[in-house]
Every structure is written in C-alpha cells, then in structure tokens.
Amino acid sequence: MFSGDPILVLILVCAITVYGSGFVLLTVWYKMNCKEPKPFSFASASSTFTRVKFTVDGLRGIMDYKHNIRNMSVIAHVDHGKSTLTDSLVAAAGIIAQEVAGDVRMTDTRADEAERGITIKSTGISLYYEMSDESLKSYKGERQGNEYLINLIDSPGHVDFSSEVTAALRITDGALVVVDCVEGVCVQTETVLRQALGERIRPVLTVNKMDRCFLELQVDGEEAYQTFQRVIENANVIMATYEDPLLGDVQVYPEKGTVAFSAGLHGWAFTLTNFAKMYASKFGVDESKMMERLWGENFFDPATKKWTTKSTGSATCKRGFVQFCYEPIKQIINTCMNDQKDKLWPMLQKLGVTMKAEEKDLMGKALMKRVMQTWLPASSALLEMMIFHLPSPATAQKYRVENLYEGPLDDQYANAIRNCDPEGPLMLYVSKMIPASDKGRFFAFGRVFAGKVQTGLKVRIMGPNYVPGEKKDLYVKSVQRTVIWMGKKQETVEDVPCGNTVAMVGLDQFITKNATLTNEKETDAHPIRAMKFSVSPVVRVAVQCKVASDLPKLVEGLKRLAKSDPMVVCTIEESGEHIIAGAGELHLEICLKDLVDDFMGGAEIIKSDPVVSFRETVLEKSCRIVMSKSPNKHNRLYMEARPMEEGLAEAIDDGRIGPRDDPKVRAKILSEEFGWDKDLAKKIWCFGPETTGPNMVVDMCKGVQYLNEIKDSVVAGFQWASKEGALAEENMRGICFEVCDVVLHADAIHRGGGQVIPTARRVIYASQLTAKPRLLEPVYLVEIQAPEQALGGIYSVLNQKRGHVFEEMQRPGTPLYNIKAYLPVIESFGFSSTLRAATSGQAFPQCVFDHWDMMSSDPLESGSQAANLVTEIRKRKGLKEQMTPLSEFEDKLITTTFKDDDYYHYYYYVFCADIKLFRLLDWILRWLVFWWNSWRLRSLPSSSSKEYILQGLVERVAIIFYNTENVPLERFIFKLFVNQSYGAKVEEADLEFSLRSFLIKLPLSETLTKVLPRDCRWEITVYFRSLPQASTSKDAELWIPTDTKQWLQPPLITPVKSMSSEPICVQLYLEHPSLSEPKL
C-alpha cells in the first residue's frame, strides 16, 4: 500500500486515521529527518498534502476587517450532528484533511467527549475562508476583500450543559441551528433557539442527516419534501414566538438561502443557491427566480416543459425541489452504492465533477462519500450561507448594545460597542473560564466588543457583583498573554481588536465565572449584563474526602470546579457538608469526574445520593401585617408578604425585569403587563437572593423619617432571608415583601445595621409564615420517542413517578410516537433505566428543566407530603427537625386608637396574657387611679409643664411590678409623644388629662404578655424631658422625674415628631425596655 521508510510509514498509518493524510506526513517527516519530504504513493489515500491555508499573522490581519468577521455558534439538540458537521467547516480551513472530516470531531477536545459521543464543553475555533469572486457577485453587504474570518463555537446539545450554550451565544452574533431531518425539532432545539433569540442572535438552519432519507428510510422525493417542510415550519414557529422587533424577520426560508440541507457524517451539503446557479444557466433564467421555483408549490412537467403551481397528476409532473434537487442526489447515491461506475462517471462529467485517479478505486459508502464531498462540499455551502446571511460584528452590535450594556446607552462606552470601534475604550466580556494544561490555571475566554486588548495591558475587572462607584468585586490587573483559540490548540498573538473572540492568560485568579474588562482608567464604565441561564442547578450532591488529609485538596478542587463550569454551584452547608449543585445527573457525573481527575489529582472522594433543590413561596397575602422589634427594642419593622403576579418571577429570571433596569422602563412594564401602580413600581428596593432573584422588597411607607438610612440594612436582611427561607432554608421564589411602616429610634447609633439587619430577617420570615407558605418543586419537561408498542410501558412508568403526559403525536413518515410529559425532578433519578427496562430499550427520554410547580400540601400541616419533605431537608442540612415557630419571628402587637374632642390620637400596643391577669390589672388600675391617685403629676409644678408640652418633648410613664418582698419583677414603659402645630394653644391640664385617660383605658384593653404572679403590686412614675437650655451637666440631668424612687437613673430617649396634621397628637404605646436601658 505504501512505499518508503518503514518507520515513517508505520507512524503515518496511525496518523492518517486521526488527522488525515498529507498534513501529518509533512510534519512527521520534518521532525524525523529535517529534510525535504519525499513523495509517497498511496493506494487508498490521497497523495497530495493538505496544507493549512492560513498563518497566524494572516488571521490577525483579517481581524482588523470587522465587516469580514463572522462570530457564530453551532447549536442543536443532542445527537443531531453538530460536531460532525463542524468537522467539514474545519477541513475547509485546512486544519484537518477532508477525508477524515466527520470522524475526527475536532471540536470535541476531551477524552470523555470521544467516549460518550457527545459534546460536553463548548469549544471555539477560528477559521479562514476565501470566497470566490463568482460567489461574491450576489453579495450586497459591506466587505473588505475576499478573505473572511469565521470565529466558530461548537456547543453541547445535551440539556444538562445548556449553560455552555448560553456562554457561547453571549459572545457570538449568529447561530447555525442543526436539526435532524428524521427526529425533527426537539425539546432542546426550542431551548437553544429561545436562548439565541433572547441574546439577539440571528439564526440560519441546516436540515442534517439527509443521508438517512436515502440509505436508511429510502423515502421518495415528495415524502422527503414534506418532512423537510415540517422541520422548517416547526423551527419557524419557535422563531416567530421569540422574535425581537429589532432583529426583524428571523424566520428561515429555503428559497432565500437561509436553509441548508446536509449530511455531516459524509461531509456534503447544499442550499438551493447551489442548484439555482447550476440550472439558471441551463434554462437561461434569473437565478433568484429559479430559487423561488425550487421550493414551495412549484411543479415542473418535463413533458410540457412548463412550471405550474399545482400538480397536474401526471407521473412526470413533480415538485421543483424533488425534480431538480432530491432526485439527482438520490440517483448519484444509488449509483455509488450499487457500484455502477459505468453510469457514474458520465453523470459526474455532466455535473462538472472530476475525481482523482486513486479515488476511482473506492467502492460503496467510501465512494459515495468522496463523490458527494467533491460535488456538494459542506464547507462551501455552509460557510457561504453564514457569510451571506449572518451579521458581521459591525452590524450586530448596533442592535445588540441594548441587551449587552448596563449603563446609559448614550455614553462613550455604549457608542464604542454600537460602532464596534477599535479606537474606543476597551469593553470585553469574559463568558467562561477554560482549564489550561497547567494544573490549576485557566484561560479567560470572551469577546472584545470595543477597543483592543493586548499583552501587558492593565485592565479593570468588573465581576458579576460589581456596582458602579463601589469597589466590591473590582480588580485592576495585567493581561499576561492574548491567544486565539484553535480547538485543541492556542495561538499567541500580540493583540486582538474588537469584533473577535479572544482567550487571555493571567486573569484567572480574579474571575470566578464571568466578568467585564475595560481599560484601567475607565472608572465610569458600566459592566456588560450578566448571562441568564435556561436551566437551574436543581440537583445536588454532597461530597467528602475518603482520606481526611485530602480536605485541602477538596476545598481547592471545588473552587476550580466552580470556575471551570458556568452553571455548577459549590457551597458549604452550616453542617460543614460540601455541596455540588448541577443541572442534572449527567452534569453532576461530569463535574465529579473533573473534580477528582483534574482538580484533586486523583484523590478519592465519597459522594452522597443526589438530592433536589426546592424553593419556598407563598399562596396568598399575609393574613395580617406583622411586626418585629430590633434587639434593643427601639426599632420596629412592619411588613406583609404576597405572591407575585403570574409570570413576573419568570420575567425576572429571563432578565426582562431586573435591578439595574431604568426605573421608568421597569415601572412601565410592571404597570402595563402585571397591573402594578406606576408610583409603587418605582419604589422597589431590591431583588433577591443574590440581588437578581425572583423576589423583591417594595416600600409602602409614607412620611417615615430616617427610612433611607436603614434601607441598606433592610436589603441585607432580605438577601439573607430570601436565600434561606423560613421553612427549610431553601431559596425563596415569587414573593413580594411590602414594608408597611417603620418606627425608628431618633439616635442613629440605635438604628444601625446590627439592629436592623436581623430584625428585617425576622419580619420577612414572619410575613412569609403568615401568607400560607408553600414548597415549589422543580419539574422536567420530558420528551420521549418510541414505537407504538412501547406506549403502555411509558405511561406506566410516568404514573409511578408522578409524571403526566400532556401531548402525544405520531411523527409523520415514521413509526415513532413523540410523547411530552411533565416529571418532578425528585422522581427523575433512575427514570431512564426504569423506562428502558419497561419498554425493552425502545424508549429514549430527554429531560429539560421546565418550571417550578407548587406542591398542593401544606408544609405547616403535620404528616403532609410537603411537611415530610421539609423535615427531610432540615435533617440533611443539620437543622432542627421542627420548624422555628412564628412566635420566634413576630413580636405580636395589637393596635387600638381612640380620640378625645378630635384633638388627640392615642395609639397603644399591649401584650396578650391570660384572662385572670387581665382582671387583676383591671381591678388594680381602677383602684389606683380613682382611690389612691397613684400618678404623681403634682410633684412637677403645673406652671412649668406647659413649657415642656409646647416644646414637643418626650415624656414617659413607667410601670413597675414588685413581689411581696419588694423585689422588682417586671417593668413596662409607656411613651407619651406630644407635638403641637403652629398657632395652636395647649392647656396646662392636657398632659394630665391624657395620662388619666390612658391609665383608665389601659385595663379595658388587651392584657400583658408575660404572666405575672398574683401577689404583686405595681407603681407608676412619670418622667418629663427637661428643656435643652436647662441642661447644665450630664445627660441624666435632662430628666426631671416626678418620683425617682423606682430607678437609680431614668432611661435615655430622644424626641420623635408626629406626622399628624392635628394641633396636638398624643401617642401612647407599651414598650418592653431593652437590656441597654438603666437597670432598677
């Protein structure tokens, strides 16, 4: 077969199976002998060298031509042929040989990708392609020469790795959507299309695995056309559903050249443009008219040589696509497979296809593959479709800037992105971190949207939690090296201008998953929006070291794992457990393998069974406004919870509504789509958890002093509470918390974060528990393809797993049925194996996270399914099995209001106690007030009381309970706030009157919380705040008590003004003193 040096031949034979002939031959010969290569003769492989058609310097040169760049992703459902098809595009650039395209899977760079036959990580590769002058005649876009740079990213198709698709789409402008012509549009096809259109990515479509129609199904032309038409229609329905007005019409049409038909395994493809050019010259018609006739209701009758829009019924009258595209391909394939070479060569000669001498000896599939690759090369058809119909960065960034940039859309950074300006400030988005060959190091892979990044450049790194004007999540570091990603290799370049993808070295210690980069001095720049993922990390597993000494390796390995995957979440529970959360079982399996093999050096770990993340929500509005007091008892927060409007949580998840939106724009969406009051919509304090989650806090207060000072503390408490709900410390979802009122201490030192943050957390928990709390469980959308005889087994398994079918239909042209069902994620473990066992291996499920479903049972009802789940979760997290009761979070107060002569408002809050104590206090109060006259107002001269009242100063009434041995048991303080409007007259007896009224009405209302002994007595003392000018020494002297017998010194308090518009407002309420107040 080969002639030459036997050692070299041995190496060459191994290399041909991986890389193809020629290219490796040149490399190996040069390395072994350092001489010019000698020719070899091949019996079954090409003797010509497949040289790389570009140099790194050449690629770098094209990067400056922003109109000649195409950034695109290849997206599809799993096993629809993305990576195989990508090989043909890579072969066009000369990186691999054409003969092995489809077998090498150049973009599958991991060993486990080759073993499993699926793509796990998205991989970028930059391709050089030179368009012919003939092809460019019909190109109307702006360009600079014939050379094009295609920055291609091959992404996974399995739903568990959807985050990789999101990361790829963020840094590209176009997408090649690959759909299996037999399986059609599947569940993941819709998912990736929705993601693409959400990022304003323009799609083109290829109907792949077309060879199955000829070799496997052997369908006739009309049936094949109807199958292709259904695939295109289904894809267009999805595109029309999620289209963006700024993108215009994103639907694909074969007659416009935005649909290709391909066979990735055999390396051939075509668009109607290919056949239209061929037949236009033959028929002497316009190429565009010919394209229109090759699709749709256009029929050609060779007998009459006329086109019609309806079939005449004649056997010779066939649809244009069938007559001029499908049947010629079918004839060529059948001739090759039947080894009818005497017929084949004349046919190829008419088509202008020339075969090499050694290729004419091929037989069967090998011959068919080579003939079709030569006649209809996939690389030419697909690359030309991308160049013609996908936008350049200069075009795409004009309409993508609104989705990308968080700052003002008229500042210099937005304009630089919009114009793809290489001279503007650097704006670069890192979408993922890629592990390097050096253990523990990572490449930062992303896209330059404006400016230019170069080796040695100092950049500002703005992480996902960065807020403009603050230093949180902000770093300034230097780029050590810039590289171009080339699949399994990287090529170093000095710099990369805007419009291109780039990988950088030296930033991995400061970027966790993604970040925005700009120049060091660009302090006014806002970051690029964070990505929104279509799946959630709902499946979790706990890991621990088999050998305790490996714990440092585990901790460091988890950090690296979190950096390497856009979706995985690594956390440490309060119990000390290390938790890894992923999108599904397969995702977790891959993460655990990476953790052990790549990030822990092979150290063994022990993993628990997978568990599911839940969410906590509420069913209805809180039954009452709840209140919690700060630890020092000087501050009160009043709040209630309610469920969000339907669809609002999803809008927040999708990024349509977020914390960094323009408040006016956000208010408009909330008012028009969800029925919010516009003014209320502008008073949203925050979203959470993690500042972007589907819960929010809304300010409903009016005229509260110092409210802005505690806002940050309330937000911090909310972030804490929404991340760890009251039921089982799971994330909250879909709850709107309304701050109804706030009572704050006038002294800032008494209303700091240490007082307000835990209070906010407690009142949020209380409002959640009073609003009928519920658990939300994650639900998969399951798509199953199976023959009719397997349907019984499918329904049986789904019923056992709490799943329910909502759609069943037969796939036209096939014996397969397509079943769609909802399946709780908690029931999905082992579902695939159970389903295969029940259907004898005939059913193949695909699960994708779809939504959160509210469990019908009440988690507060003992013995219910939800309550049992809460108990299990709490046990797993090391918490108390019993939930914390509402009384631990709520300081339950009841408000009563009364008026006298329309001048006074009396608000007093009293604690609840049993009825016996109520009667006792009632009797004691009446006895003290009417018979003993226990309040001692007379000790303060009435002539001076008017001055204090006019100043609006604060008075207190203290009630102290003693036992029979004269030992104080409990004390309560009644504050009295008196304020006067301008021009109003206050009588000297007003204060005494208000105190008398209050003490008389006290025993008639609710009683105290703490049950006091029966044998107790109580005394009352009144304190007045002295005038400021009367102060001569210490603060204690500002108090003038009526009787100092009860305390060594009076409690400190500052004035609080009433918001009442009436001349005088007296507020009386019960306050239990804090430990910080003077002791008895």
GROMACS .gro file of N, CA and C in nm, residues 336-399:
model
  192
  336CYS      N    1  -2.362   0.503  -0.675
  336CYS     CA    2  -2.239   0.473  -0.600
  336CYS      C    3  -2.255   0.349  -0.513
  337MET      N    4  -2.370   0.340  -0.443
  337MET     CA    5  -2.390   0.228  -0.352
  337MET      C    6  -2.406   0.096  -0.427
  338ASN      N    7  -2.458   0.101  -0.549
  338ASN     CA    8  -2.474  -0.020  -0.631
  338ASN      C    9  -2.352  -0.050  -0.716
  339ASP      N   10  -2.247   0.032  -0.697
  339ASP     CA   11  -2.119   0.013  -0.767
  339ASP      C   12  -2.137   0.014  -0.921
  340GLN      N   13  -2.225   0.104  -0.969
  340GLN     CA   14  -2.249   0.117  -1.114
  340GLN      C   15  -2.160   0.229  -1.169
  341LYS      N   16  -2.029   0.200  -1.171
  341LYS     CA   17  -1.934   0.305  -1.208
  341LYS      C   18  -1.943   0.341  -1.355
  342ASP      N   19  -1.990   0.249  -1.439
  342ASP     CA   20  -2.005   0.281  -1.581
  342ASP      C   21  -2.109   0.389  -1.603
  343LYS      N   22  -2.209   0.397  -1.514
  343LYS     CA   23  -2.309   0.503  -1.522
  343LYS      C   24  -2.264   0.627  -1.446
  344LEU      N   25  -2.185   0.604  -1.341
  344LEU     CA   26  -2.148   0.714  -1.253
  344LEU      C   27  -2.058   0.816  -1.321
  345TRP      N   28  -1.954   0.769  -1.393
  345TRP     CA   29  -1.856   0.865  -1.447
  345TRP      C   30  -1.918   0.959  -1.549
  346PRO      N   31  -2.005   0.910  -1.642
  346PRO     CA   32  -2.070   1.006  -1.733
  346PRO      C   33  -2.158   1.109  -1.660
  347MET      N   34  -2.225   1.062  -1.554
  347MET     CA   35  -2.311   1.155  -1.477
  347MET      C   36  -2.227   1.264  -1.410
  348LEU      N   37  -2.113   1.224  -1.354
  348LEU     CA   38  -2.026   1.321  -1.288
  348LEU      C   39  -1.965   1.417  -1.389
  349GLN      N   40  -1.936   1.365  -1.507
  349GLN     CA   41  -1.878   1.451  -1.610
  349GLN      C   42  -1.977   1.560  -1.651
  350LYS      N   43  -2.106   1.524  -1.660
  350LYS     CA   44  -2.207   1.624  -1.693
  350LYS      C   45  -2.221   1.729  -1.583
  351LEU      N   46  -2.200   1.686  -1.458
  351LEU     CA   47  -2.210   1.779  -1.346
  351LEU      C   48  -2.084   1.860  -1.326
  352GLY      N   49  -1.981   1.829  -1.404
  352GLY     CA   50  -1.855   1.902  -1.391
  352GLY      C   51  -1.772   1.858  -1.272
  353VAL      N   52  -1.793   1.736  -1.225
  353VAL     CA   53  -1.720   1.684  -1.110
  353VAL      C   54  -1.607   1.595  -1.158
  354THR      N   55  -1.486   1.626  -1.114
  354THR     CA   56  -1.368   1.548  -1.155
  354THR      C   57  -1.314   1.472  -1.035
  355MET      N   58  -1.297   1.341  -1.053
  355MET     CA   59  -1.244   1.256  -0.948
  355MET      C   60  -1.098   1.225  -0.975
  356LYS      N   61  -1.019   1.213  -0.870
  356LYS     CA   62  -0.879   1.177  -0.884
  356LYS      C   63  -0.866   1.029  -0.913
  357ALA      N   64  -0.754   0.992  -0.965
  357ALA     CA   65  -0.733   0.854  -1.009
  357ALA      C   66  -0.749   0.755  -0.893
  358GLU      N   67  -0.685   0.788  -0.779
  358GLU     CA   68  -0.692   0.694  -0.666
  358GLU      C   69  -0.832   0.687  -0.607
  359GLU      N   70  -0.914   0.791  -0.627
  359GLU     CA   71  -1.049   0.791  -0.573
  359GLU      C   72  -1.144   0.704  -0.654
  360LYS      N   73  -1.109   0.679  -0.778
  360LYS     CA   74  -1.196   0.598  -0.864
  360LYS      C   75  -1.197   0.452  -0.824
  361ASP      N   76  -1.099   0.411  -0.742
  361ASP     CA   77  -1.095   0.272  -0.698
  361ASP      C   78  -1.179   0.247  -0.574
  362LEU      N   79  -1.231   0.354  -0.514
  362LEU     CA   80  -1.313   0.338  -0.395
  362LEU      C   81  -1.445   0.270  -0.430
  363MET      N   82  -1.510   0.211  -0.328
  363MET     CA   83  -1.635   0.140  -0.351
  363MET      C   84  -1.735   0.171  -0.240
  364GLY      N   85  -1.862   0.151  -0.269
  364GLY     CA   86  -1.967   0.160  -0.169
  364GLY      C   87  -1.976   0.296  -0.103
  365LYS      N   88  -1.985   0.294   0.030
  365LYS     CA   89  -2.001   0.418   0.105
  365LYS      C   90  -1.882   0.510   0.090
  366ALA      N   91  -1.762   0.453   0.085
  366ALA     CA   92  -1.641   0.536   0.071
  366ALA      C   93  -1.646   0.614  -0.061
  367LEU      N   94  -1.690   0.545  -0.168
  367LEU     CA   95  -1.701   0.612  -0.298
  367LEU      C   96  -1.811   0.718  -0.293
  368MET      N   97  -1.926   0.680  -0.236
  368MET     CA   98  -2.038   0.776  -0.227
  368MET      C   99  -1.997   0.900  -0.149
  369LYS      N  100  -1.928   0.881  -0.037
  369LYS     CA  101  -1.885   0.994   0.046
  369LYS      C  102  -1.792   1.085  -0.032
  370ARG      N  103  -1.697   1.026  -0.102
  370ARG     CA  104  -1.599   1.110  -0.174
  370ARG      C  105  -1.664   1.183  -0.290
  371VAL      N  106  -1.755   1.116  -0.361
  371VAL     CA  107  -1.823   1.180  -0.473
  371VAL      C  108  -1.908   1.297  -0.426
  372MET      N  109  -1.985   1.275  -0.320
  372MET     CA  110  -2.072   1.381  -0.271
  372MET      C  111  -1.992   1.498  -0.213
  373GLN      N  112  -1.877   1.467  -0.146
  373GLN     CA  113  -1.792   1.575  -0.094
  373GLN      C  114  -1.735   1.660  -0.207
  374THR      N  115  -1.705   1.595  -0.318
  374THR     CA  116  -1.648   1.669  -0.430
  374THR      C  117  -1.755   1.751  -0.502
  375TRP      N  118  -1.872   1.692  -0.516
  375TRP     CA  119  -1.980   1.760  -0.589
  375TRP      C  120  -2.043   1.871  -0.504
  376LEU      N  121  -2.082   1.838  -0.380
  376LEU     CA  122  -2.151   1.934  -0.294
  376LEU      C  123  -2.077   1.945  -0.161
  377PRO      N  124  -1.960   2.008  -0.157
  377PRO     CA  125  -1.885   2.017  -0.031
  377PRO      C  126  -1.962   2.096   0.074
  378ALA      N  127  -1.972   2.037   0.193
  378ALA     CA  128  -2.049   2.101   0.301
  378ALA      C  129  -1.987   2.234   0.340
  379SER      N  130  -1.855   2.240   0.337
  379SER     CA  131  -1.790   2.363   0.381
  379SER      C  132  -1.830   2.483   0.296
  380SER      N  133  -1.834   2.464   0.165
  380SER     CA  134  -1.868   2.576   0.077
  380SER      C  135  -2.011   2.622   0.099
  381ALA      N  136  -2.104   2.525   0.104
  381ALA     CA  137  -2.245   2.562   0.118
  381ALA      C  138  -2.272   2.631   0.252
  382LEU      N  139  -2.219   2.575   0.360
  382LEU     CA  140  -2.250   2.629   0.491
  382LEU      C  141  -2.177   2.760   0.518
  383LEU      N  142  -2.048   2.766   0.484
  383LEU     CA  143  -1.973   2.889   0.510
  383LEU      C  144  -2.026   3.006   0.428
  384GLU      N  145  -2.063   2.979   0.303
  384GLU     CA  146  -2.120   3.086   0.221
  384GLU      C  147  -2.256   3.131   0.275
  385MET      N  148  -2.336   3.037   0.326
  385MET     CA  149  -2.464   3.075   0.387
  385MET      C  150  -2.440   3.163   0.509
  386MET      N  151  -2.340   3.129   0.589
  386MET     CA  152  -2.309   3.209   0.708
  386MET      C  153  -2.262   3.349   0.669
  387ILE      N  154  -2.174   3.357   0.571
  387ILE     CA  155  -2.119   3.486   0.531
  387ILE      C  156  -2.228   3.575   0.471
  388PHE      N  157  -2.316   3.515   0.394
  388PHE     CA  158  -2.420   3.592   0.327
  388PHE      C  159  -2.532   3.636   0.424
  389HIS      N  160  -2.568   3.549   0.520
  389HIS     CA  161  -2.691   3.572   0.595
  389HIS      C  162  -2.671   3.595   0.745
  390LEU      N  163  -2.551   3.579   0.795
  390LEU     CA  164  -2.526   3.612   0.935
  390LEU      C  165  -2.454   3.746   0.943
  391PRO      N  166  -2.480   3.825   1.046
  391PRO     CA  167  -2.426   3.961   1.052
  391PRO      C  168  -2.279   3.964   1.095
  392SER      N  169  -2.211   4.067   1.051
  392SER     CA  170  -2.076   4.094   1.100
  392SER      C  171  -2.088   4.164   1.236
  393PRO      N  172  -1.980   4.170   1.315
  393PRO     CA  173  -1.986   4.245   1.442
  393PRO      C  174  -2.027   4.391   1.423
  394ALA      N  175  -1.982   4.451   1.313
  394ALA     CA  176  -2.016   4.592   1.288
  394ALA      C  177  -2.168   4.611   1.274
  395THR      N  178  -2.236   4.510   1.219
  395THR     CA  179  -2.381   4.518   1.203
  395THR      C  180  -2.453   4.474   1.330
  396ALA      N  181  -2.410   4.362   1.388
  396ALA     CA  182  -2.483   4.302   1.500
  396ALA      C  183  -2.479   4.389   1.625
  397GLN      N  184  -2.365   4.453   1.651
  397GLN     CA  185  -2.353   4.527   1.776
  397GLN      C  186  -2.439   4.653   1.778
  398LYS      N  187  -2.486   4.697   1.664
  398LYS     CA  188  -2.575   4.813   1.661
  398LYS      C  189  -2.707   4.782   1.731
  399TYR      N  190  -2.759   4.659   1.713
  399TYR     CA  191  -2.886   4.627   1.778
  399TYR      C  192  -2.867   4.541   1.904
   0.00000   0.00000   0.00000
